[in-house]
Coordinates of C-alpha atoms and ligand atoms in Angstrom, one line a residue:
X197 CA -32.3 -13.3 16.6
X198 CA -34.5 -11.2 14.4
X199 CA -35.3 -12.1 10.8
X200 CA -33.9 -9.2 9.3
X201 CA -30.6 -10.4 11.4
X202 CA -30.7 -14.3 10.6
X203 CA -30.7 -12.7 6.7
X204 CA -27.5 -10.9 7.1
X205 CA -25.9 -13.2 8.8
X206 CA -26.4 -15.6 5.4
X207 CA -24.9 -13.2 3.6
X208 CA -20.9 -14.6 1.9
X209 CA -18.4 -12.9 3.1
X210 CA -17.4 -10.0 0.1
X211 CA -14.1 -8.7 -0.4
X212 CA -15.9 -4.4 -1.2
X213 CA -14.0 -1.4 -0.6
X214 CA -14.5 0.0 2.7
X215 CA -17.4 2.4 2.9
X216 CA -16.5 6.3 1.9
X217 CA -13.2 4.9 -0.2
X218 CA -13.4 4.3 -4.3
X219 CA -11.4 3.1 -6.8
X220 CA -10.1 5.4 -9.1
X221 CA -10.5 3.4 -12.6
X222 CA -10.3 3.9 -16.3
X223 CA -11.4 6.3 -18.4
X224 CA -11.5 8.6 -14.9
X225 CA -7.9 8.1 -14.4
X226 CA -7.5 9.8 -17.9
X227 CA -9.1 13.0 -16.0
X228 CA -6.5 12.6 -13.1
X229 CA -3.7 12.1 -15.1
X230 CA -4.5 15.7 -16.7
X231 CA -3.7 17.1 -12.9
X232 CA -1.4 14.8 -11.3
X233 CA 1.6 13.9 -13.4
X234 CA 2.9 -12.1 6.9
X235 CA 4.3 -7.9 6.9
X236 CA 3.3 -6.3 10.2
X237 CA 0.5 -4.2 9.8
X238 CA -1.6 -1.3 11.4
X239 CA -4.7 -2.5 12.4
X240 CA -7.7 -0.6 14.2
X241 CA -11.2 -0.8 15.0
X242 CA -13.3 1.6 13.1
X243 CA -16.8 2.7 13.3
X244 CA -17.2 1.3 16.7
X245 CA -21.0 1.5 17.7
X246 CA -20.2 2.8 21.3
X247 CA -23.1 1.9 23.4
X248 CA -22.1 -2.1 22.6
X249 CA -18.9 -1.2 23.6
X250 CA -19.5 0.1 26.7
X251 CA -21.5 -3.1 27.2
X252 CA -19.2 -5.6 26.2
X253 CA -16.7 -3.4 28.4
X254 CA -18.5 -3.5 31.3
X255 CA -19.1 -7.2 30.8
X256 CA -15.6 -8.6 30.5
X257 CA -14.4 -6.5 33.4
X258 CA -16.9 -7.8 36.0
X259 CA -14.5 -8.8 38.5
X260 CA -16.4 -11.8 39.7
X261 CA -20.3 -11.6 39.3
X262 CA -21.1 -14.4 41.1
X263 CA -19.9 -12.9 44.8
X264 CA -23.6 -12.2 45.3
X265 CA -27.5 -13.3 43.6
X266 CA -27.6 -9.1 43.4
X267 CA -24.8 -8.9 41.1
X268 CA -25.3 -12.1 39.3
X269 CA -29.0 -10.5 38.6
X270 CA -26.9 -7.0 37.4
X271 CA -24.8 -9.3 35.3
X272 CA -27.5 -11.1 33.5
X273 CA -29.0 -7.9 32.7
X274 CA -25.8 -6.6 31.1
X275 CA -25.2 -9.8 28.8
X276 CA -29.2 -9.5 28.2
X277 CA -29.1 -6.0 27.1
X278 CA -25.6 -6.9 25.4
X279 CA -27.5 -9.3 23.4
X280 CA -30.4 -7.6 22.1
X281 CA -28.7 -4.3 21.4
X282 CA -26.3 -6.4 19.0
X283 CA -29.0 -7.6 17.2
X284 CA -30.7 -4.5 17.0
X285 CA -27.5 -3.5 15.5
X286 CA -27.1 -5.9 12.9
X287 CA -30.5 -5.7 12.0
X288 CA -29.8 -1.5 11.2
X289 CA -26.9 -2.1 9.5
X290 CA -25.0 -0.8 11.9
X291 CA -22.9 -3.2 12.2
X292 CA -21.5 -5.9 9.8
X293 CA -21.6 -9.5 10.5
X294 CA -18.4 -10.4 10.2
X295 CA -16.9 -14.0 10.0
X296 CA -16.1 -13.8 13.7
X297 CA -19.3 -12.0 15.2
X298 CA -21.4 -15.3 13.8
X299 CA -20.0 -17.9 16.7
X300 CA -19.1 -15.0 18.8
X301 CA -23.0 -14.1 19.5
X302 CA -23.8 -17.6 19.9
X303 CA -21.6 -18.2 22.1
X304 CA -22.7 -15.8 24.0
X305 CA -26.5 -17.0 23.8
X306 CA -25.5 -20.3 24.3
X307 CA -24.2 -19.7 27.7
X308 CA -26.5 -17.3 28.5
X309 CA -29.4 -19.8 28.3
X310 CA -27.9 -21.5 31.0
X311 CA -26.5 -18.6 32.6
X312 CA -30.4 -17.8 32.9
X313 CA -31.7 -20.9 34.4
X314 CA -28.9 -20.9 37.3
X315 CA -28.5 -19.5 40.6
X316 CA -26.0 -19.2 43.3
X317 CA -27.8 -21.5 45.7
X318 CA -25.2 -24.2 46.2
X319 CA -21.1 -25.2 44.9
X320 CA -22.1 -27.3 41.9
X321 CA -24.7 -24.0 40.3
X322 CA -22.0 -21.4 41.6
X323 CA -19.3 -23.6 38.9
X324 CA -21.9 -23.7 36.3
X325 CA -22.8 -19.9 36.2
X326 CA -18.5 -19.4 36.7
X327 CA -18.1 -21.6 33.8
X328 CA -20.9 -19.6 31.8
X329 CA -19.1 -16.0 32.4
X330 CA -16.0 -17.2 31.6
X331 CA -17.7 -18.8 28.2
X332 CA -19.1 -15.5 27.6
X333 CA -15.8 -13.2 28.9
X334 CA -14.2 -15.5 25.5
X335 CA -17.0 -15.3 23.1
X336 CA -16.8 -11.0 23.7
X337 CA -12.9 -10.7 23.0
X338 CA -13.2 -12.5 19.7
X339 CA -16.5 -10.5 18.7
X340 CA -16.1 -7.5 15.9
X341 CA -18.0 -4.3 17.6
X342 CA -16.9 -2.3 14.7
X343 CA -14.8 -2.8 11.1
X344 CA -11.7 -3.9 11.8
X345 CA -9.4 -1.8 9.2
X346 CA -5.6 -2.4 8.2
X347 CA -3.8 0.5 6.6
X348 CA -3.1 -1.2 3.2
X349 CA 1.0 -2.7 3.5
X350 CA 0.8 -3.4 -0.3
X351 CA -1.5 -2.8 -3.0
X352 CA -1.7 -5.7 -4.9
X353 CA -4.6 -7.9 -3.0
X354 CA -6.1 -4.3 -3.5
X355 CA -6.2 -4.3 -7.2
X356 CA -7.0 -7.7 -7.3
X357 CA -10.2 -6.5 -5.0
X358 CA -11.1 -4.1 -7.2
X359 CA -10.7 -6.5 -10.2
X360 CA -13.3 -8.5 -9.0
X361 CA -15.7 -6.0 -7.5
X362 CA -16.0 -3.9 -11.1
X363 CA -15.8 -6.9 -13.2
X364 CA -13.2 -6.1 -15.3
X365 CA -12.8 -9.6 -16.1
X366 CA -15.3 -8.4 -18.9
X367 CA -13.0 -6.1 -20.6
X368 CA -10.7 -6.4 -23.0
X369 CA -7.9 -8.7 -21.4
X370 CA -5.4 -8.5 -20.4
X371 CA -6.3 -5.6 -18.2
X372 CA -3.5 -3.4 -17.0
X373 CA -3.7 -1.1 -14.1
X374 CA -0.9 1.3 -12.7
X375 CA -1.1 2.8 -8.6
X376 CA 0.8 5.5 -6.8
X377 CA 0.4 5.8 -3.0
X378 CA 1.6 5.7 0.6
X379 CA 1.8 2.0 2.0
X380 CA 1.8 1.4 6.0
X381 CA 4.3 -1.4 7.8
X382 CA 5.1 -1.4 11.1
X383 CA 9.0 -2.0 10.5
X384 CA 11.8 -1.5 12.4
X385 CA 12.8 1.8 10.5
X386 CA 16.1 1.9 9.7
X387 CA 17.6 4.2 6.0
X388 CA 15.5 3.5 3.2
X389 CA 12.9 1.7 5.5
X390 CA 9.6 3.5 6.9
X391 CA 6.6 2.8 8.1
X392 CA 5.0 5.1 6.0
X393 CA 6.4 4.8 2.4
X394 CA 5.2 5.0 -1.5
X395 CA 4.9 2.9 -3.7
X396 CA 4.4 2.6 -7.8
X397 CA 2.9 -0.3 -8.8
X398 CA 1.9 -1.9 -12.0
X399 CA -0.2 -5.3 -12.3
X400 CA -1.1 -6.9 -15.2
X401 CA -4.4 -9.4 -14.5
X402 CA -6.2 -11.4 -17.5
X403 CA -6.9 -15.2 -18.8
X404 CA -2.9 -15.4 -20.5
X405 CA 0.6 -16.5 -17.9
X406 CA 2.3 -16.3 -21.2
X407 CA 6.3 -15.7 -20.5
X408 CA 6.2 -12.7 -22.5
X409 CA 3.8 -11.0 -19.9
X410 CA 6.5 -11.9 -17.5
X411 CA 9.6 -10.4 -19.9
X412 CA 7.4 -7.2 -20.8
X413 CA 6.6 -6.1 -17.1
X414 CA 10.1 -6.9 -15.8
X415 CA 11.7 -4.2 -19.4
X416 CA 9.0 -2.0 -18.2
X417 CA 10.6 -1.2 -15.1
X418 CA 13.8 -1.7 -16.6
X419 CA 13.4 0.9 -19.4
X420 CA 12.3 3.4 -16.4
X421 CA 15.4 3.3 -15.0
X422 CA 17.5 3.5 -17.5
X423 CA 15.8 6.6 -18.3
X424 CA 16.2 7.8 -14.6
X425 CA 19.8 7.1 -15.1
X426 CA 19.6 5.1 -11.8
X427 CA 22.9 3.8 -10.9
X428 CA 24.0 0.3 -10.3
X429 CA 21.1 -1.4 -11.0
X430 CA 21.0 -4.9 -10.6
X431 CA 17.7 -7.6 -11.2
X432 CA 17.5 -10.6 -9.6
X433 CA 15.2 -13.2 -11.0
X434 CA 14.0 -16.8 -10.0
X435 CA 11.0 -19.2 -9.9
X436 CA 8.9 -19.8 -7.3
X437 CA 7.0 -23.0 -8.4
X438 CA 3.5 -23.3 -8.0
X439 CA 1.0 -25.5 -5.9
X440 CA 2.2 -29.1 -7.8
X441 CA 5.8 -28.9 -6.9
X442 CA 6.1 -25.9 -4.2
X443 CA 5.2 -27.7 -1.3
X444 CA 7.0 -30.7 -2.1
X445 CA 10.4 -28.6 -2.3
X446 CA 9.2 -26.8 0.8
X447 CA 8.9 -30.2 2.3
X448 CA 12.4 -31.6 1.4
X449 CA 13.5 -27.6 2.3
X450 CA 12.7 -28.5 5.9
X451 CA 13.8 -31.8 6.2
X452 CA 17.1 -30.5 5.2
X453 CA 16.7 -27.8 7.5
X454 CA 15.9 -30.1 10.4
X455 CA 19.5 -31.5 10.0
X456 CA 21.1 -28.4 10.3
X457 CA 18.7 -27.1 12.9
X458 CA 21.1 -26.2 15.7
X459 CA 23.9 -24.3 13.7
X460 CA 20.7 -21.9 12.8
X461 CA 19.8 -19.0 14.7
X462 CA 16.8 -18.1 16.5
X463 CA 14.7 -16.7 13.6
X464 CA 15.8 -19.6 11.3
X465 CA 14.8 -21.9 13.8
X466 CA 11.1 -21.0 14.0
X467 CA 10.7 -20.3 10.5
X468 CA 11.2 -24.3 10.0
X469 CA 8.3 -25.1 11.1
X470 CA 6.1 -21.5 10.1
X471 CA 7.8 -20.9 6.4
X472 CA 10.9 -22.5 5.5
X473 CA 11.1 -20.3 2.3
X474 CA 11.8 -17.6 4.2
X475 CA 15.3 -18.9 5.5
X476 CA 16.5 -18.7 2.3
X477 CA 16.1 -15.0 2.8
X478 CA 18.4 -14.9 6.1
X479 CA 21.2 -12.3 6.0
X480 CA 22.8 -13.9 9.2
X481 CA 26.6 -14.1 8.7
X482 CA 26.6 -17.0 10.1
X483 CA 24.1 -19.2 8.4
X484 CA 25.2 -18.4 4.9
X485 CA 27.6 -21.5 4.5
X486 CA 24.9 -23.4 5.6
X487 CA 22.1 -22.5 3.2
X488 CA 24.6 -22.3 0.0
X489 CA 23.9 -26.2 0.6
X490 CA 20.2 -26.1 0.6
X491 CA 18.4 -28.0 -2.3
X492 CA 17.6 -25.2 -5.1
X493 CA 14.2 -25.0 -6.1
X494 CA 14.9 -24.6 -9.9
X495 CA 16.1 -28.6 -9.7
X496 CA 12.8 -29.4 -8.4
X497 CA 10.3 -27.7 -10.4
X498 CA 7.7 -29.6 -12.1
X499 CA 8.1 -29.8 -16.0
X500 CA 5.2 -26.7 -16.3
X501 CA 6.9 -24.5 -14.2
X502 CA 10.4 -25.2 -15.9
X503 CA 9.0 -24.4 -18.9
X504 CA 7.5 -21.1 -18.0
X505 CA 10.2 -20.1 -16.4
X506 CA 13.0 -21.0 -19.6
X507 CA 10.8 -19.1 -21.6
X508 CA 10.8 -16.0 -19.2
X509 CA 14.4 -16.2 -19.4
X510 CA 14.5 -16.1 -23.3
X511 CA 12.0 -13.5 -23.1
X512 CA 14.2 -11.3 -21.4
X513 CA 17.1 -12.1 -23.4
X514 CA 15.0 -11.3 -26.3
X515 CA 14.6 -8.0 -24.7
X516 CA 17.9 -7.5 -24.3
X517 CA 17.4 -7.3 -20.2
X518 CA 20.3 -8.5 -18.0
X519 CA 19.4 -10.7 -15.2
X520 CA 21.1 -13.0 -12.4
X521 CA 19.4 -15.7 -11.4
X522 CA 19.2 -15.8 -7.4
X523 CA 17.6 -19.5 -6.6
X524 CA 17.3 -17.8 -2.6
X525 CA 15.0 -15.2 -3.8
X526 CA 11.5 -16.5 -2.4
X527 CA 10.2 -12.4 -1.8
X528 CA 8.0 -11.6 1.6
X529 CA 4.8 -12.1 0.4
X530 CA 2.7 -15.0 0.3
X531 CA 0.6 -15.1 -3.0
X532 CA 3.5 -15.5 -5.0
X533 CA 4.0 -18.3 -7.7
X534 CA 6.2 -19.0 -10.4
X535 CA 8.6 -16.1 -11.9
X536 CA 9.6 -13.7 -8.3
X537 CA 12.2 -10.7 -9.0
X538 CA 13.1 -7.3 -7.6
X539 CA 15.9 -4.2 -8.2
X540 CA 18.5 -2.9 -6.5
X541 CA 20.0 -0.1 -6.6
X542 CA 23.6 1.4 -5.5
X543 CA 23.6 4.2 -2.5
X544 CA 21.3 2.6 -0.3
X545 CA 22.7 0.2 2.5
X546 CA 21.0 -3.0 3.2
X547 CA 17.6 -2.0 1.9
X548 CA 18.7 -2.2 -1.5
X549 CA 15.7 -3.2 -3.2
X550 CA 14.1 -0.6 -5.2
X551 CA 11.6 -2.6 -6.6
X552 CA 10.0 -5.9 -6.2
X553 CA 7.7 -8.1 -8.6
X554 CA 6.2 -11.2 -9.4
X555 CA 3.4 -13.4 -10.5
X556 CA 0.4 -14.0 -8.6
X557 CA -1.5 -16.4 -10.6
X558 CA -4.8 -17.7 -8.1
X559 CA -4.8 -14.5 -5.8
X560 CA -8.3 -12.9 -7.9
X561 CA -9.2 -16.5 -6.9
X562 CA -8.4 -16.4 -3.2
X563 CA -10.5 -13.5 -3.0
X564 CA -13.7 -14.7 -4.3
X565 CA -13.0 -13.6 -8.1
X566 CA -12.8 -15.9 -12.0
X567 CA -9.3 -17.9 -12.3
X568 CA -7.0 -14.9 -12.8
X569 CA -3.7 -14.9 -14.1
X570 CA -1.6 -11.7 -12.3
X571 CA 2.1 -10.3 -12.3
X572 CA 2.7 -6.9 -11.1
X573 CA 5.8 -5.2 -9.4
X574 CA 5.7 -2.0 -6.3
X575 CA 8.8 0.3 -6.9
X576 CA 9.8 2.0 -3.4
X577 CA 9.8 5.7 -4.1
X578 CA 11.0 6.7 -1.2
X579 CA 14.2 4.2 -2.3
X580 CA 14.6 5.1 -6.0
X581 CA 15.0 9.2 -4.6
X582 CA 17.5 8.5 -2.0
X583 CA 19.6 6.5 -4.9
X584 CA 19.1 8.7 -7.5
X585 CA 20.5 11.6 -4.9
X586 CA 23.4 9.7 -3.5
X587 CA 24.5 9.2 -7.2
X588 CA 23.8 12.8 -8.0
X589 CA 21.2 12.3 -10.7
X590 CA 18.0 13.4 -9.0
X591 CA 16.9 16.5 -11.4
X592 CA 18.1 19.8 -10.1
X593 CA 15.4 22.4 -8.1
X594 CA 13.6 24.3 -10.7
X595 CA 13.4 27.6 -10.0
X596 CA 10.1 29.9 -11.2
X597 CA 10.6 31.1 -14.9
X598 CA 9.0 34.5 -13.6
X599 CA 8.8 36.3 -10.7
X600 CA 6.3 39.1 -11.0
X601 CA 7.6 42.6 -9.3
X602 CA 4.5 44.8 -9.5
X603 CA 3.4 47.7 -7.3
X604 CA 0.5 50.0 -6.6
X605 CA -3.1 49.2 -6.8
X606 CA -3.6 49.4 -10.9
X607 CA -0.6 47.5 -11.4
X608 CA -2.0 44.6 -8.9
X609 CA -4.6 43.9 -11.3
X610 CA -2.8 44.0 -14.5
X611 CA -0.5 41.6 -12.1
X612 CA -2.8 38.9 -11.4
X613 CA -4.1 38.6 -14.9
X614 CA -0.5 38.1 -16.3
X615 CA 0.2 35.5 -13.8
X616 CA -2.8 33.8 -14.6
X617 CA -2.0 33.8 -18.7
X618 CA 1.5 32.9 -18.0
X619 CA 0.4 30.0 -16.0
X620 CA -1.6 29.1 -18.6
X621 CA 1.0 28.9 -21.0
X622 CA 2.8 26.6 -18.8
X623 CA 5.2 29.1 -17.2
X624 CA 5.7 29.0 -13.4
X625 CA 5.0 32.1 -11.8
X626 CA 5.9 33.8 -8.6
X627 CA 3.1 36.7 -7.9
X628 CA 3.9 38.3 -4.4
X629 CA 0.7 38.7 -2.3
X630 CA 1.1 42.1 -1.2
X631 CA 3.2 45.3 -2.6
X632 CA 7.0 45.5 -2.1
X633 CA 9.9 47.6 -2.8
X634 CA 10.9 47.1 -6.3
X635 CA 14.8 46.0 -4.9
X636 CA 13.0 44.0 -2.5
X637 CA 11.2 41.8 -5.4
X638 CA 13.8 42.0 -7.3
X639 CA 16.2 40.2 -4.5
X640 CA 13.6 37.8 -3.6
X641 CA 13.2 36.8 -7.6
X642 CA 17.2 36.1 -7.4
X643 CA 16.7 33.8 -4.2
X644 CA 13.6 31.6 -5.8
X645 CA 16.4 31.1 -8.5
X646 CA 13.8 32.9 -10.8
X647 CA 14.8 33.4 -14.4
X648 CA 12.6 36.6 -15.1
X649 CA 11.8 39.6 -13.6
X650 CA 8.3 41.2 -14.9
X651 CA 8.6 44.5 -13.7
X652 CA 4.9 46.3 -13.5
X653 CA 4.7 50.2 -12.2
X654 CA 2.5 52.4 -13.1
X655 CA 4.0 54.2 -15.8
X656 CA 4.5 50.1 -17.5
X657 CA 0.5 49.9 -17.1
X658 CA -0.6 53.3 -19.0
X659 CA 2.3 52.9 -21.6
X660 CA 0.9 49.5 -22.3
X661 CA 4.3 48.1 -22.4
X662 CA 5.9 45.8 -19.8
X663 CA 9.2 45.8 -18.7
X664 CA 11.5 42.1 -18.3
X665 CA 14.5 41.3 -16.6
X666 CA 17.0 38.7 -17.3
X667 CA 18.4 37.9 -14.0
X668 CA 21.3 36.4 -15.2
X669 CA 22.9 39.3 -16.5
X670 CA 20.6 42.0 -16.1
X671 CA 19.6 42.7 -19.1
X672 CA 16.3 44.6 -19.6
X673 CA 13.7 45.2 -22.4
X674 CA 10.0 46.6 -23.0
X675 CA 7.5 44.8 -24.4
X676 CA 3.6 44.6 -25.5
X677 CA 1.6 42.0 -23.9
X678 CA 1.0 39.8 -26.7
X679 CA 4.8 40.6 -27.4
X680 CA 5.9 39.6 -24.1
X681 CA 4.1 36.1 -24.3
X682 CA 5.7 35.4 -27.5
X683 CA 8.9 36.2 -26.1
X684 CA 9.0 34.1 -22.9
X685 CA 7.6 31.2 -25.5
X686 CA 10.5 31.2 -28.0
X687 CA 12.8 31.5 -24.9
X688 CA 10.9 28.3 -23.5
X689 CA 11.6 26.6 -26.3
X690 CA 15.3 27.5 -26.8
Ligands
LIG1038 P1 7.5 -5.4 -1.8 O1 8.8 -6.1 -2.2 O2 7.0 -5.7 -0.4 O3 6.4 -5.8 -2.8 O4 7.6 -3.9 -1.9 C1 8.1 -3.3 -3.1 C2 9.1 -2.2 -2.9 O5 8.5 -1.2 -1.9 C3 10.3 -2.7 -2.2 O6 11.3 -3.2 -3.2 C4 10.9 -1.4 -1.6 O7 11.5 -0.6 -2.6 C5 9.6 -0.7 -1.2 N1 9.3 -0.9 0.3 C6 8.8 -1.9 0.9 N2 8.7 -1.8 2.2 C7 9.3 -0.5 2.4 C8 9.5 0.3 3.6 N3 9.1 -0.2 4.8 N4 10.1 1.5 3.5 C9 10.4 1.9 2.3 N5 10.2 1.3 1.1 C10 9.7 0.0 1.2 C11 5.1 -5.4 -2.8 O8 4.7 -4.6 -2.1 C12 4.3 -6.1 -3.9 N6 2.9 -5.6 -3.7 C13 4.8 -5.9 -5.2 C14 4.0 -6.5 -6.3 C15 3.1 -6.0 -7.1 N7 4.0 -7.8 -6.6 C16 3.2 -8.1 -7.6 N8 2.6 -6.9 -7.9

């Protein structure tokens, strides 16, 4: 291995945003805001460097080359060329060296050193240099010939990642940070369930778990709704425990589990022994008598986590937020600790939940960052529409205030610069691209649901006075431009 290499190779792993993407952070978001008011995932190899994958191709699907000393020579030129062209590689940067590249490559020396100093000249070599490709065939699946990417499923571990990677632990804390987005799971898609869907999200990350974080985040959402006027909303709340008590609960979860084993379905079943938690989440008709006798973790918390989570609960009384506490609500995620809730709404069918929350104390951790306290919630936007339509609150279509009916040349121009200052005085305009029939525009104006007519002919350009139509009744009157403006403003504000 080259120097340059065996220095890269040092290197910790670090959790960085992936090359051409950035974080949009505060104060730039103030800038945006002026213009824009274990889930399956989708994983893919990226940035492939293609002559090592044609290598490593070519390598692994050598039928057998040991039939002959001519294509054992061919081989070892392959795994030769393999090797040095990784290297050269790593060494331009072309290539990270990821966590599983390190033993992949030597592996692939390793048995390549002996692969070199065999031949095929009796039984004993030939099982050697067999043993060797097959050592090498493994060591090539599990190597990383390019960034492995994941379409984000959540956005949480993301903020936390970006946390960490612009220090914000030295701002003012606690730091609060908001996200809006589309969010990739490969789910079985069903009403209110996509594999592409949007999320808004809100985390709050800093030194303080103190309950009223909790209560504040959860009204947050609350208050939203309430202003949306969702329907039927209903929040669930529980506590998770942390890393003192959780596992012993998860523990005495199983054993109990193990009792009932058999009565369980398939699912169930395996989750025993790969996250008993998660059984708790089971909709099966069947094993619901069965887990409403399961231990409830709020009777084994440990006296810190009781606390915490009594004082959430206060909180939110405080707040005036109504909650039901749902001892089976454990959520999908794993970096969850402590106080877990999420939403639902009416309208929507099994995927109910419209938004879903919780603390995350030790995540910033996990990825390398300070001790982090973190609690955050994703609303489903996709979920909250569909709700707020089947109740018939979503806001009605807006139509354009005015739709701009102008012909012949002169009267284009004078066109385009009233669209532009009525846009800029917050109006939305309709300006047709290209001349039409006056009872044309006029018809199309009533279709966009438009409120206004401006009517602009040549006679309304040289007399200097524009002419507008109230498409409700029909009404018509002539004004000056500055007139005109003032007009559609006090009608605006009506
Ligand atoms: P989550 O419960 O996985 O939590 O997702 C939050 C919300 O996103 C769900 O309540 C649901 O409304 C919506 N959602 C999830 N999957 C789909 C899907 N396949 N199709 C449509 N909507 C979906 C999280 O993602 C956490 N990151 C929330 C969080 C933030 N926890 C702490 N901070």
């Amino acid at each position: 291995m080259s120097e340059g290499a065996a220095k890269k190779e040092e290197k910790p792993r670090k959790f960085q945003a992936i090359k051409g993407t950035r974080d949009l952070l505060p104060p730039e978001t103030a800038l945006w805001n002026r213009d824009v008011v274990s889930k399956e995932m989708y994983s893919f190899l990226d940035n492939a460097v293609p002559r090592l994958v044609s290598l490593a191709n070519a390598i692994t699907d050598w039928p057998d080359p040991t039939r002959d000393e001519a294509e054992f020579s061919a081989y070892k030129n392959y795994v030769s060329n393999f090797i040095r062209e990784y290297e050269r590689a790593i060494a331009d940067d072309e290539l990270h060296s990821s966590s599983a590249n390190k033993p992949a490559l030597q592996g692939i020396k390793d048995s390549f050193n002996t692969l070199s100093g065999t031949s095929l000249k009796d039984d004993q070599s030939k099982q050697l240099a067999r043993d060797c490709v097959r050592q090498i065939y493994l060591a090539m699946r599990i190597a990383e010939l390019g960034d492995y990417l994941t379409l984000r499923p959540e956005a949480t571990a993301s903020v936390c990642r970006a946390y960490i990677e612009h220090g914000m632990q030295q701002l003012p804390q606690p730091v609060k940070l908001y996200y809006m987005g589309p969010m990739f799971r490969r789910e079985r898609p069903q009403k209110g369930r996509y594999r592409q869907f949007y999320q808004i999200g809100a985390e709050v990350l800093g030194g303080s778990d103190a309950p009223a974080i909790d209560a504040e985040v959860i009204e947050m959402v609350m208050t939203f709704f309430d202003r949306l006027e969702l329907q039927g909303v209903q929040l669930d709340i529980n506590s998770i425990g942390d890393r003192n008590c959780r596992p012993k609960y998860i523990e005495l979860l199983r054993a109990e589990l193990l009792k009932v084993k058999d009565k369980l379905g398939p699912d169930s079943q395996r989750r025993i022994e790969t996250n008993p938690l998660r059984v708790l989440d089971s909709k099966l008709e069947s094993e619901q008598p069965i887990i409403a006798t399961l231990p409830h973790i709020a009777d084994h918390l440990c006296d810190d986590c009781k606390t915490h989570y009594a004082a959430v609960k206060h909180q939110l009384e405080m707040r005036g937020v109504i909650y039901r506490e749902n001892w089976r609500l454990v959520r999908g995620l794993d970096y969850y600790m402590r106080t877990t809730f999420e939403i639902t709404a009416q309208g929507l069918g099994s995927q109910n939940a419209v938004c879903g929350g919780g603390r995350y104390d030790g995540l910033v951790e996990l990825l390398g960052g300070p001790p982090t306290k973190g609690i955050g919630f994703a609303i489903g936007e996709d979920r909250l529409i569909l709700s707020l339509q089947e109740s018939g609150k979503a806001p009605a279509q807006q139509g354009r205030n005015v739709y701009i009916a102008w012909m012949g040349e002169r009267a284009h121009a004078t066109a385009i610069r009233a669209a532009k200052d009525l846009r800029k005085a917050g109006f939305s305009v309709e300006l047709p691209p290209v001349e039409q029939k006056f009872g044309k525009a006029l018809g199309q104006a009533d279709k966009l649901g438009a409120k206004y007519a401006l009517i602009l002919g040549d006679n309304e350009v040289s007399e200097g006075l524009w002419t507008l139509k109230t498409l409700a009744d029909g009404s018509q009157a002539k004004y000056t431009e500055p007139d005109l403006l003032e007009h559609l403003r006090k009608q605006k504000a009506l």
